[in-house]
CSV table of C-alpha atoms and ligand atoms in Angstrom, one decimal:
chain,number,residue,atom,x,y,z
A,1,UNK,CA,120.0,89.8,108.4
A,2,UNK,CA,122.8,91.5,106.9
A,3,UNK,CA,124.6,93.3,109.4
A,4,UNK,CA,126.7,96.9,108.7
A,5,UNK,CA,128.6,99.3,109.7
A,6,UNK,CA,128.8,103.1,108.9
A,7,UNK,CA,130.5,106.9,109.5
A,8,UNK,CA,129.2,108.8,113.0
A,9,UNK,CA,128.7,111.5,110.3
A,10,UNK,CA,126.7,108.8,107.7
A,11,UNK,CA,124.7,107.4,110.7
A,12,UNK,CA,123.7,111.1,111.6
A,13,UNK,CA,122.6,112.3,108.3
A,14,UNK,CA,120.6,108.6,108.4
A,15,UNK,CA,118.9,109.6,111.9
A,16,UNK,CA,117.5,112.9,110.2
A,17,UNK,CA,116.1,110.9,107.5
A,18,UNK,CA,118.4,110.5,104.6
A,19,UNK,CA,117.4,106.9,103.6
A,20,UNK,CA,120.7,105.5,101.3
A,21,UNK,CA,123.8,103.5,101.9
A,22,UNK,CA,126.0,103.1,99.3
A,23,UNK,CA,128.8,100.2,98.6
A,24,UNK,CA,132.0,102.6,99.4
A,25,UNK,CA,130.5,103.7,102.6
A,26,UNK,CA,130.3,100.4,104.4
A,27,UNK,CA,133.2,99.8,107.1
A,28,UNK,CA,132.7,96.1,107.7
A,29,UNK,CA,133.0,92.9,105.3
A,30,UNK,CA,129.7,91.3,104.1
A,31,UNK,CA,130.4,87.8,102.5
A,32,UNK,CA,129.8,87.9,99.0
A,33,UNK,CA,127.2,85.3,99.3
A,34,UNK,CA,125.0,86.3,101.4
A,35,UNK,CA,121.2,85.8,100.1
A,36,UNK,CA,119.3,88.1,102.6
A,37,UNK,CA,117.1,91.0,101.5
A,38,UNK,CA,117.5,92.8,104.9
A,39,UNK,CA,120.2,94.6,106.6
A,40,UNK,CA,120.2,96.6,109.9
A,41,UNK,CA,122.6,99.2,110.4
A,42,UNK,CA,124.1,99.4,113.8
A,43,UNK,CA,126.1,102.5,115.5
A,44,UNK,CA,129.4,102.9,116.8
A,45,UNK,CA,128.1,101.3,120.1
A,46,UNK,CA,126.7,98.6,118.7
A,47,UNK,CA,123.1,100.1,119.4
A,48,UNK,CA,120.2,99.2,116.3
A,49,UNK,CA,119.9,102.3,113.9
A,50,UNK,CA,117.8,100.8,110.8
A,51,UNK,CA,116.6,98.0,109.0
A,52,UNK,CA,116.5,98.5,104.9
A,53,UNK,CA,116.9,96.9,102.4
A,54,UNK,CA,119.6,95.3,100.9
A,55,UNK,CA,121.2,94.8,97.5
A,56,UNK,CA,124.8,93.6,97.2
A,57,UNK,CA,124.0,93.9,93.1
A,58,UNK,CA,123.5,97.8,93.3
A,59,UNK,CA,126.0,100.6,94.4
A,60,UNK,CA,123.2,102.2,96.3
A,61,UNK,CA,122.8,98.7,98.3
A,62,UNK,CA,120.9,99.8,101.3
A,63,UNK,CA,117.6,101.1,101.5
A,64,UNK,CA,116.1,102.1,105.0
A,65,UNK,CA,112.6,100.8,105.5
A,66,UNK,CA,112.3,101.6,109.6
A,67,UNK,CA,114.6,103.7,111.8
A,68,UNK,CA,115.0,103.7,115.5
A,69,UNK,CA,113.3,100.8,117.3
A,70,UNK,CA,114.1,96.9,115.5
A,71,UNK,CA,110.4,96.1,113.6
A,72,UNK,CA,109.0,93.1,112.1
A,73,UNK,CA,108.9,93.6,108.0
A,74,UNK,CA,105.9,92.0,107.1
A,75,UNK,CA,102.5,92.4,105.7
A,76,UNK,CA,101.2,94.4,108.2
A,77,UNK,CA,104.2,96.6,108.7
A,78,UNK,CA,103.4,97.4,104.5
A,79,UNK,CA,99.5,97.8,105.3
A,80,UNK,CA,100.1,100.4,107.8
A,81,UNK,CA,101.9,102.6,105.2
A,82,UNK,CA,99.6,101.5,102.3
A,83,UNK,CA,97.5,103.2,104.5
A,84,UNK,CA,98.8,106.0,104.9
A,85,UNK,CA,100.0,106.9,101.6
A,86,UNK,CA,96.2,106.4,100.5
A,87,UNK,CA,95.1,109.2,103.1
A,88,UNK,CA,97.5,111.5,101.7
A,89,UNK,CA,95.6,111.1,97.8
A,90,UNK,CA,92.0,110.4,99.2
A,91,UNK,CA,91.1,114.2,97.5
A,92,UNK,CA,92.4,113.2,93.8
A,93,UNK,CA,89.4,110.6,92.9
A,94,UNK,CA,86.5,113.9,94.1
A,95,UNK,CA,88.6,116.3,91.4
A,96,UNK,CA,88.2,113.2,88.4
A,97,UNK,CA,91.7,111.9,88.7
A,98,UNK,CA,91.4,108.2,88.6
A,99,UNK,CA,95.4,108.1,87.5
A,100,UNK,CA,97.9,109.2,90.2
A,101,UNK,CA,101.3,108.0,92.5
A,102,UNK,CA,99.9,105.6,95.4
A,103,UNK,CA,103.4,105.0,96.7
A,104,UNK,CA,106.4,107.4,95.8
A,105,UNK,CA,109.1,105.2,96.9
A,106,UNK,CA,111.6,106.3,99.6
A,107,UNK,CA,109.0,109.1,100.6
A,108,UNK,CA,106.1,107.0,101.5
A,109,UNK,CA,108.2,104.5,103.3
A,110,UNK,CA,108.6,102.0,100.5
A,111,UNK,CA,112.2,102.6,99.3
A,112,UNK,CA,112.7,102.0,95.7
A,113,UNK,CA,109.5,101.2,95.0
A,114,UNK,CA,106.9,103.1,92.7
A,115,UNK,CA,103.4,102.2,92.8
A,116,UNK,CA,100.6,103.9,90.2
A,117,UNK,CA,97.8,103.7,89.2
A,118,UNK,CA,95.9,103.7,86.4
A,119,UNK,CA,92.1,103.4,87.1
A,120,UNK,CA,91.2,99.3,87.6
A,121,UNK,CA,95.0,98.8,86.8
A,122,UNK,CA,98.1,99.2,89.0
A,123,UNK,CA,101.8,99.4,87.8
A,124,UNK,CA,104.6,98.7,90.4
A,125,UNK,CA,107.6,99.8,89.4
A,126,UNK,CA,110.7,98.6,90.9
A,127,UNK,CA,114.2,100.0,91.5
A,128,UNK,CA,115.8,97.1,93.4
A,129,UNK,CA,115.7,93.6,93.4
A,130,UNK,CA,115.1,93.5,97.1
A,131,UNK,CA,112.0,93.7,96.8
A,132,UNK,CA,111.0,90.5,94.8
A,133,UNK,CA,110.9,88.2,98.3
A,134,UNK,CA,108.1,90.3,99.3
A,135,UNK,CA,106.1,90.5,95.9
A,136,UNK,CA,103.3,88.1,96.5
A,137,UNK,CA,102.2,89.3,100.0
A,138,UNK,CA,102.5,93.4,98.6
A,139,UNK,CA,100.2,91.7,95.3
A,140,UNK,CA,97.8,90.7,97.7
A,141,UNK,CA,97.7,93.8,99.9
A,142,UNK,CA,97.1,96.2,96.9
A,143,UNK,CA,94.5,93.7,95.3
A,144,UNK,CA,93.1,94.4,98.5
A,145,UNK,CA,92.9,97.3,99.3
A,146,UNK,CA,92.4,98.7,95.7
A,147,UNK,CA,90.1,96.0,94.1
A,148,UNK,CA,92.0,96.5,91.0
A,149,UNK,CA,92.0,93.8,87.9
A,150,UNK,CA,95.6,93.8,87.4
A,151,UNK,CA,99.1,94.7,88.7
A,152,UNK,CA,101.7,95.3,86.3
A,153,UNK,CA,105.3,94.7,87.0
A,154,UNK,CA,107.5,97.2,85.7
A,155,UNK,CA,111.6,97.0,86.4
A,156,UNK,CA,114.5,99.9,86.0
A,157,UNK,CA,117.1,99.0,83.9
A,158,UNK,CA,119.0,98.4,86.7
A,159,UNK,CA,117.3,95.9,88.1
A,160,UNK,CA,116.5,93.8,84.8
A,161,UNK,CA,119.8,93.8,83.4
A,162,UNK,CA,120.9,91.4,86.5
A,163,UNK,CA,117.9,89.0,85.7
A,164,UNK,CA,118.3,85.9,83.8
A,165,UNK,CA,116.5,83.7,82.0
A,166,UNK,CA,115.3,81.4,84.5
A,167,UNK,CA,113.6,84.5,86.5
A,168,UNK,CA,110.7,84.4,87.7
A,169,UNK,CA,110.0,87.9,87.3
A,170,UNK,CA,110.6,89.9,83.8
A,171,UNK,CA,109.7,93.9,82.8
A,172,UNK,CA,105.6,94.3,81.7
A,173,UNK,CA,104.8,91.1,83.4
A,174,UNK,CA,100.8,90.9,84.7
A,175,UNK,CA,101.6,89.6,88.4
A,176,UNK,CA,97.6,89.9,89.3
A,177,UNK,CA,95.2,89.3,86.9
A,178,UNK,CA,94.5,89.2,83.0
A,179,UNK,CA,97.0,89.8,80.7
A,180,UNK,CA,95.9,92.9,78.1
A,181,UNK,CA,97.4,94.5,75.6
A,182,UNK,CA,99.0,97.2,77.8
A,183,UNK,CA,96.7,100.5,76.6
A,184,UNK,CA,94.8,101.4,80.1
A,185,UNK,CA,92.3,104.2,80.1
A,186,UNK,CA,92.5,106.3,83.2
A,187,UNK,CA,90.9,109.9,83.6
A,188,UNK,CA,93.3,112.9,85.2
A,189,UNK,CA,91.2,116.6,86.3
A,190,UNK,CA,88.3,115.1,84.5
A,191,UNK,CA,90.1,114.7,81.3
A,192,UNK,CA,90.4,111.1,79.1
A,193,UNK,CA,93.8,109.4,78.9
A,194,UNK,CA,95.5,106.8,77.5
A,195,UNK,CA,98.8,104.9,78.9
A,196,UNK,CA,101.1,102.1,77.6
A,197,UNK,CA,101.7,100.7,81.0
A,198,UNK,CA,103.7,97.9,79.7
A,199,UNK,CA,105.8,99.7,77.0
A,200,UNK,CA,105.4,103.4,77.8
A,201,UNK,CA,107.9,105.8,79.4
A,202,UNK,CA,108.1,105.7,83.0
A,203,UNK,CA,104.8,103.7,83.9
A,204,UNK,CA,102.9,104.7,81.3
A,205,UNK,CA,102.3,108.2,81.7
A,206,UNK,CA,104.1,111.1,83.0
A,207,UNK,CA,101.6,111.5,86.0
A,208,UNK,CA,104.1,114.2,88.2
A,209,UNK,CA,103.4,116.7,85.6
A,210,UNK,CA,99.2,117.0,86.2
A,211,UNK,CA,99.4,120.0,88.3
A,212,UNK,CA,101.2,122.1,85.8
A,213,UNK,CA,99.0,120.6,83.1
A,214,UNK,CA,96.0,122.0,85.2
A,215,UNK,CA,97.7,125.4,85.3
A,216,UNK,CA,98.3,125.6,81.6
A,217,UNK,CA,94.1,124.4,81.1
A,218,UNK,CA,93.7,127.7,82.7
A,219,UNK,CA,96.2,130.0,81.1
A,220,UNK,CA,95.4,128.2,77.7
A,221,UNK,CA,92.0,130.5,76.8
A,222,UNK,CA,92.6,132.4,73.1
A,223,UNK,CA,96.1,131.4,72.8
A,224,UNK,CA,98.1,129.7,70.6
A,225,UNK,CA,100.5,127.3,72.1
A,226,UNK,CA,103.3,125.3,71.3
A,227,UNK,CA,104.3,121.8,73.3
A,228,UNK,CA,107.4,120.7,72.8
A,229,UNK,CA,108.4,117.3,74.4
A,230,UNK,CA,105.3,115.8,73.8
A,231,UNK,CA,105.0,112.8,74.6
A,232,UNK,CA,101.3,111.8,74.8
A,233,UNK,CA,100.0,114.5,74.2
A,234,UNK,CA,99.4,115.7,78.3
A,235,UNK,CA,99.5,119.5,78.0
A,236,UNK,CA,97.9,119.6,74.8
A,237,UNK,CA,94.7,117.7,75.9
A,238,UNK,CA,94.3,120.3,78.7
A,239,UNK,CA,95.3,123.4,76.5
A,240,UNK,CA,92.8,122.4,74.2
A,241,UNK,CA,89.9,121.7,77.0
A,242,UNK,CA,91.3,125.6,78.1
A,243,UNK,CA,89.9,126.9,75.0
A,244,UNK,CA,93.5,127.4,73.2
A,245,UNK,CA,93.1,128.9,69.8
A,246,UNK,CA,95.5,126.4,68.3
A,247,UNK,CA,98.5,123.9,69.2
A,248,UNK,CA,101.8,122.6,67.9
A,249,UNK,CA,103.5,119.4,68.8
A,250,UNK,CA,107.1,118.5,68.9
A,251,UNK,CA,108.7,115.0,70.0
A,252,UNK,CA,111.0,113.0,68.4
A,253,UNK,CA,109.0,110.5,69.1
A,254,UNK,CA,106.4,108.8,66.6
A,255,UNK,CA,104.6,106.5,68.8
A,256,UNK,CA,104.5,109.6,71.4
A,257,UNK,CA,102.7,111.7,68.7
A,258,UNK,CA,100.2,109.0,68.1
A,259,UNK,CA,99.3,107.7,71.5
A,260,UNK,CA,98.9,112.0,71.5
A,261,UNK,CA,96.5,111.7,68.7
A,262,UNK,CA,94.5,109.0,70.2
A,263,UNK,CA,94.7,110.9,73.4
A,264,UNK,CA,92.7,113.9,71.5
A,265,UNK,CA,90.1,112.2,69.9
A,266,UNK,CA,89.2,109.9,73.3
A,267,UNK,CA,88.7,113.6,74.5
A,268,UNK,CA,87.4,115.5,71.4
A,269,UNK,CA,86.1,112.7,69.0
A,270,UNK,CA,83.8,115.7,67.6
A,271,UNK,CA,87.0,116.9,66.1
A,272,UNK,CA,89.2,115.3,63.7
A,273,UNK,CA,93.2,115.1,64.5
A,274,UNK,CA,95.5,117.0,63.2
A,275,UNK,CA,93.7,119.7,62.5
A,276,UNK,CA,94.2,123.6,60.9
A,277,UNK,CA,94.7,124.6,64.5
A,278,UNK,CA,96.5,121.3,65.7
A,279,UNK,CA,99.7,120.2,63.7
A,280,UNK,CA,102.6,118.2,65.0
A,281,UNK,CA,106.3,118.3,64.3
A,282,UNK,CA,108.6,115.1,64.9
A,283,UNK,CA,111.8,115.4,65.4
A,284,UNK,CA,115.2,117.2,67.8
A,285,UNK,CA,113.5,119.4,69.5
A,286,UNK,CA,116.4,122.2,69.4
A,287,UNK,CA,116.3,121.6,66.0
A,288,UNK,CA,112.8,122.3,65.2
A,289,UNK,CA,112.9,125.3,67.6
A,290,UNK,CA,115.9,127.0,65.3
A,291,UNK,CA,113.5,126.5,62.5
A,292,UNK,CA,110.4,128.0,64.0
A,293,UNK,CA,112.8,130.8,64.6
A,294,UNK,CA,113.9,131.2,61.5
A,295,UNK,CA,110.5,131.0,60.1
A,296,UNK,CA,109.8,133.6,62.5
A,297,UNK,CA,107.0,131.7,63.9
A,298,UNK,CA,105.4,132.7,67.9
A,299,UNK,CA,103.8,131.1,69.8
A,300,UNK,CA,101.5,133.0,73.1
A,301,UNK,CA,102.4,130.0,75.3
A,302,UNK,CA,105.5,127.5,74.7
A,303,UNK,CA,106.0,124.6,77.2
A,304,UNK,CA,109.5,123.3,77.5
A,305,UNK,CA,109.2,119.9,79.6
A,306,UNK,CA,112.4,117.9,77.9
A,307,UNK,CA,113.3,114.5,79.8
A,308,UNK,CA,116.3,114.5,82.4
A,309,UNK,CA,119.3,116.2,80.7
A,310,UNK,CA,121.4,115.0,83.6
A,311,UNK,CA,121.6,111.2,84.2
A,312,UNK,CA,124.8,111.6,87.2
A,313,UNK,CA,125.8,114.6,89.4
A,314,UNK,CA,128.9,114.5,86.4
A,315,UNK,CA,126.7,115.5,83.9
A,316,UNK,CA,125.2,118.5,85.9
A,317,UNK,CA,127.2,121.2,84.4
A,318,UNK,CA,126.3,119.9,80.7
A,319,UNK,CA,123.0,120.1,81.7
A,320,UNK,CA,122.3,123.4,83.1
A,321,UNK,CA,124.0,124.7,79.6
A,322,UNK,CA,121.5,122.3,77.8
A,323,UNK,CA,118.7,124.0,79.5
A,324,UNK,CA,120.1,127.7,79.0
A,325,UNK,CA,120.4,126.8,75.3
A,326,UNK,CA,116.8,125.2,75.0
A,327,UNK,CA,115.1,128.0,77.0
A,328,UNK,CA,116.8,130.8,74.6
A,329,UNK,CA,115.8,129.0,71.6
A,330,UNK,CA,112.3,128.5,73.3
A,331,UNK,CA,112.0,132.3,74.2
A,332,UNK,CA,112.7,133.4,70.6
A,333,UNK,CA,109.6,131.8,69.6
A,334,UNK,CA,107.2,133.0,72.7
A,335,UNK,CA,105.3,136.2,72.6
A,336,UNK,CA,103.4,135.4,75.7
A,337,UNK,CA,104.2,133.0,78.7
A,338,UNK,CA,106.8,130.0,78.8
A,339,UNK,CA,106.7,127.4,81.2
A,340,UNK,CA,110.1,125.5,81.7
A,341,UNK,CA,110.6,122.4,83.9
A,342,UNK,CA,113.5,120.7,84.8
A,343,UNK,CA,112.8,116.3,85.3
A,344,UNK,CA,116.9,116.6,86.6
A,345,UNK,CA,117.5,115.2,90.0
A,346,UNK,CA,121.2,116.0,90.0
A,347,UNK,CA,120.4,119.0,88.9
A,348,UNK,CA,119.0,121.7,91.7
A,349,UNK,CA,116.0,124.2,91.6
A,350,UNK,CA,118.2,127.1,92.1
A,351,UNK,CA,120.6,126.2,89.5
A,352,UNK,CA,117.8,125.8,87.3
A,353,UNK,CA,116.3,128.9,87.3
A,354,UNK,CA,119.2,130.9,86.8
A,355,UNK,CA,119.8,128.4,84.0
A,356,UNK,CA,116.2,129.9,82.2
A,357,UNK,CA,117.0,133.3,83.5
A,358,UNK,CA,119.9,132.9,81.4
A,359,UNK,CA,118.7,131.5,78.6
A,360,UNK,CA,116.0,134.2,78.5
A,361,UNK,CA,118.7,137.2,78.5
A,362,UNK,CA,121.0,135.6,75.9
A,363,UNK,CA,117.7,135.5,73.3
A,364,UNK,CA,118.0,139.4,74.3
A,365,UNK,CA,114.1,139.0,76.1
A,366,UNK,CA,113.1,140.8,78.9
A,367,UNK,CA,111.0,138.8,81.7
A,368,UNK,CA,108.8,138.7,84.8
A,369,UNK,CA,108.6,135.5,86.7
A,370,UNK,CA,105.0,134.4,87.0
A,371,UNK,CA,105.2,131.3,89.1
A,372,UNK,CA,107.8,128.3,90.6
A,373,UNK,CA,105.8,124.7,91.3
A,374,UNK,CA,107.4,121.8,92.7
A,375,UNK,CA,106.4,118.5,93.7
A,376,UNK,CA,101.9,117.3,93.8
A,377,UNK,CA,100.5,116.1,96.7
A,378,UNK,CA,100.8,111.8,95.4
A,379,UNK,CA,104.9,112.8,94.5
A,380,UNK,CA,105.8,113.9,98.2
A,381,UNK,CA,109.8,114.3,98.7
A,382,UNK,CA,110.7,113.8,102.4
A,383,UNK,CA,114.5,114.3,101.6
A,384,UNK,CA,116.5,116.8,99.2
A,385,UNK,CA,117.3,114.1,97.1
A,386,UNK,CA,113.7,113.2,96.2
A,387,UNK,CA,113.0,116.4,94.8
A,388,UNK,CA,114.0,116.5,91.2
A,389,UNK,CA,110.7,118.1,89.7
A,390,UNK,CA,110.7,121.9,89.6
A,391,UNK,CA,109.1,124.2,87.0
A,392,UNK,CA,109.3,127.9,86.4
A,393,UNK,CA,106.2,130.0,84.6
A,394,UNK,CA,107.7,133.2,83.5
A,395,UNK,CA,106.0,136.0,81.2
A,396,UNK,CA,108.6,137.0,78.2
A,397,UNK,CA,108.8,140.3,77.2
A,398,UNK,CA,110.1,141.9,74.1
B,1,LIG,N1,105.5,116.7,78.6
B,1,LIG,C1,105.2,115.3,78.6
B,1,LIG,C2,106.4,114.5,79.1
B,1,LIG,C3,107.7,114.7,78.4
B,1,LIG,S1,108.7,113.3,78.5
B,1,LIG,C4,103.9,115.0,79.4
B,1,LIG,O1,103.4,115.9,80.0
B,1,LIG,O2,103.5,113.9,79.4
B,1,LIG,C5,110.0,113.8,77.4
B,1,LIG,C6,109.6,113.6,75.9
B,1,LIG,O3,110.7,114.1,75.2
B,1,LIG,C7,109.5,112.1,75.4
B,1,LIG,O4,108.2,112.0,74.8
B,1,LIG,C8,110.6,111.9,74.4
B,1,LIG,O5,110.2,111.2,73.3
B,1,LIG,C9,110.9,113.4,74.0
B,1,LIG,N2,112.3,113.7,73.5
B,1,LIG,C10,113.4,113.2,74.0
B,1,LIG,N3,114.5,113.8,73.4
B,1,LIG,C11,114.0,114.7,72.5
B,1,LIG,C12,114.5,115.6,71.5
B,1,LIG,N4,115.8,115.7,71.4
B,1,LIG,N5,113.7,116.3,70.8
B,1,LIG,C13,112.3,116.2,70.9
B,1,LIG,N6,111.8,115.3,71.7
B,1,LIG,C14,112.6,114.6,72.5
């Protein structure tokens, strides 16, 4: 194993359960060509700290998997927090969610790795190459302990760009299983969904936002609502099941607003799609809102849920302004509630919310906070930054 060195102040912040190394913070030399996938970091006295994982091929090239005592990294060592991640989503199956997170990477103990799943079908998503030694023996535990028909390989850009031709491993590759053509049907609250599992965003399915979705089911009764960043059509499936008097659309997207369509019909095939009371709008979403506006359009409930503005801690201050200016435009089209979430990781709850606060004065609105949510039970974050999903509900005045 791969053997390095840190900071007294790096080792602390490790011991209280910050799980990342990166490349500038190692003090030793590590030969270039070193094949391991394991590390173990020791402290200044020599004594073990962690083992992780490691990847000489990323900036963030250790990842710990165990801290305090040496342990074996093997099958059983994965069972035993298969395990336990399962416990923690035992209730979602008795509320009629058969698509959720198993495994949330670095908070459930399997750093950089994302497991979901989607009924019979489970998508592993990885963010380092580390992890391919120890594919096979993780197939075989979650074919196990799941019964599923097929695992999915999905890989960050990261970690594909480094892959050649001769890989063995490639992005949307079936590692268990029969190949299909990607479109899984999975139920969430009771509600139908489809997901792209080998082409869609993220695994297929934007499966942190069901708690909100939930929330807006039961806010949704008589009003008109307006969902802009899409995608498949989440929100709008549970507006509508809420009794919502009508819905509008907006994604830039085309094959978003589709896979929404088909998302409506699996739910409502009574009703045809679109519909009087069910239009959709593609294109820039700041753009369409400025027309609205102009049109002098409102909506009693508009859901802002826009992907990360802010893809580097660099990029932070562009994005809180980004989120100011899409909640104003957003609050000069609601006569109701507005729910605003922030996807950002670099970007911090606190920050956020004054961001919206902001945006909500400059459309000259008055407002009363309703409600903050964070992370669901199946996206735990054990350290600060693992929390990047925060929303704000807030009623908008006149
Ligand atoms: N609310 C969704 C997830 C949104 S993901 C859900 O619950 O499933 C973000 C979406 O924003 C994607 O579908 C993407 O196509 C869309 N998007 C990205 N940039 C956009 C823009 N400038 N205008 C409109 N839509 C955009």
């Amino acid at each position: 194993m791969i053997k390095i060195q840190i900071s007294k102040t790096l080792q602390g912040k490790i011991r209280q359960g910050y799980p990342w190394i990166f490349k500038y913070q190692i003090q030793n030399r590590i030969s270039e060509d070193a094949s391991e996938n394991l590390g173990v970091v020791y402290d200044q006295n020599n004594r073990f700290l962690a083992v992780g994982l490691w990847d000489p091929g990323s900036d963030l090239c250790f990842r710990v998997l165990s801290l305090g005592k040496p342990m074996k990294i093997d099958g059983s060592f994965f069972l035993e927090r298969l395990r336990s991640a399962k416990i923690i989503r035992a209730e979602l199956e008795g509320q009629g969610t058969t698509g959720y997170r198993v495994i949330n990477g670095e908070s459930d103990g399997f750093p950089g790795l994302v497991l979901d799943r989607y009924e019979g079908v489970l998508v592993l998503k990885l963010y380092t190459a580390s992890w391919f030694p120890f594919l096979v023996e993780l197939c075989e535990l979650f074919q196990k302990e799941f019964k599923s028909r097929q695992v999915v390989l999905r890989l960050a850009r990261n970690v594909s760009k480094f892959l050649d031709t001769h890989s063995t491993y490639r992005d949307g590759q079936t590692l268990y299983g029969e190949e299909t053509s990607g479109w899984v049907q999975f139920k969430e609250n009771g509600l139908k969904f489809l997901a792209d599992v080998v082409e869609g965003q993220k695994t297929g399915f934007f499966l942190d936002q069901r708690e909100n979705r939930l929330r807006i089911r039961g806010m949704a009764k008589g009003r008109s609502v307006l969902n802009v960043f899409s995608y498949s059509g989440g929100f709008s499936v549970y507006a509508l099941a809420g009794g919502c008097r009508s819905v509008m659309e907006v994604d830039s997207s085309s094959f978003a607003l589709e896979t929404s369509l088909r998302n409506l019909k699996l739910n409502f095939p009574e009703k045809s799609f679109p519909a009087q009371n069910f239009t959709q709008a593609e294109g820039d979403a700041f753009q369409i809102l400025a027309r609205l506006k102009s049109e002098k359009r409102f909506f009693d409930l508009v859901i802002l849920d826009p992907p990360a503005f802010a893809k580097n801690k660099k990029q932070k201050a562009q994005a809180l302004e980004a989120y100011t200016r899409l909640v104003k435009a957003g609050a000069q089209v609601t006569s109701g509630a507005l729910l605003a979430a922030s996807c950002s990781r670099h970007v911090p709850a606190d920050e956020f919310y004054n961001a919206v606060y902001r945006g909500i004065d400059s459309a000259g609105k008055k407002y009363k906070e309703i409600a903050k949510t964070g992370h669901a039970l199946d996206h735990p974050a054990t350290f600060a930054e693992a929390f990047y999903l925060k929303s704000i509900y807030i009623q908008v005045g006149r």
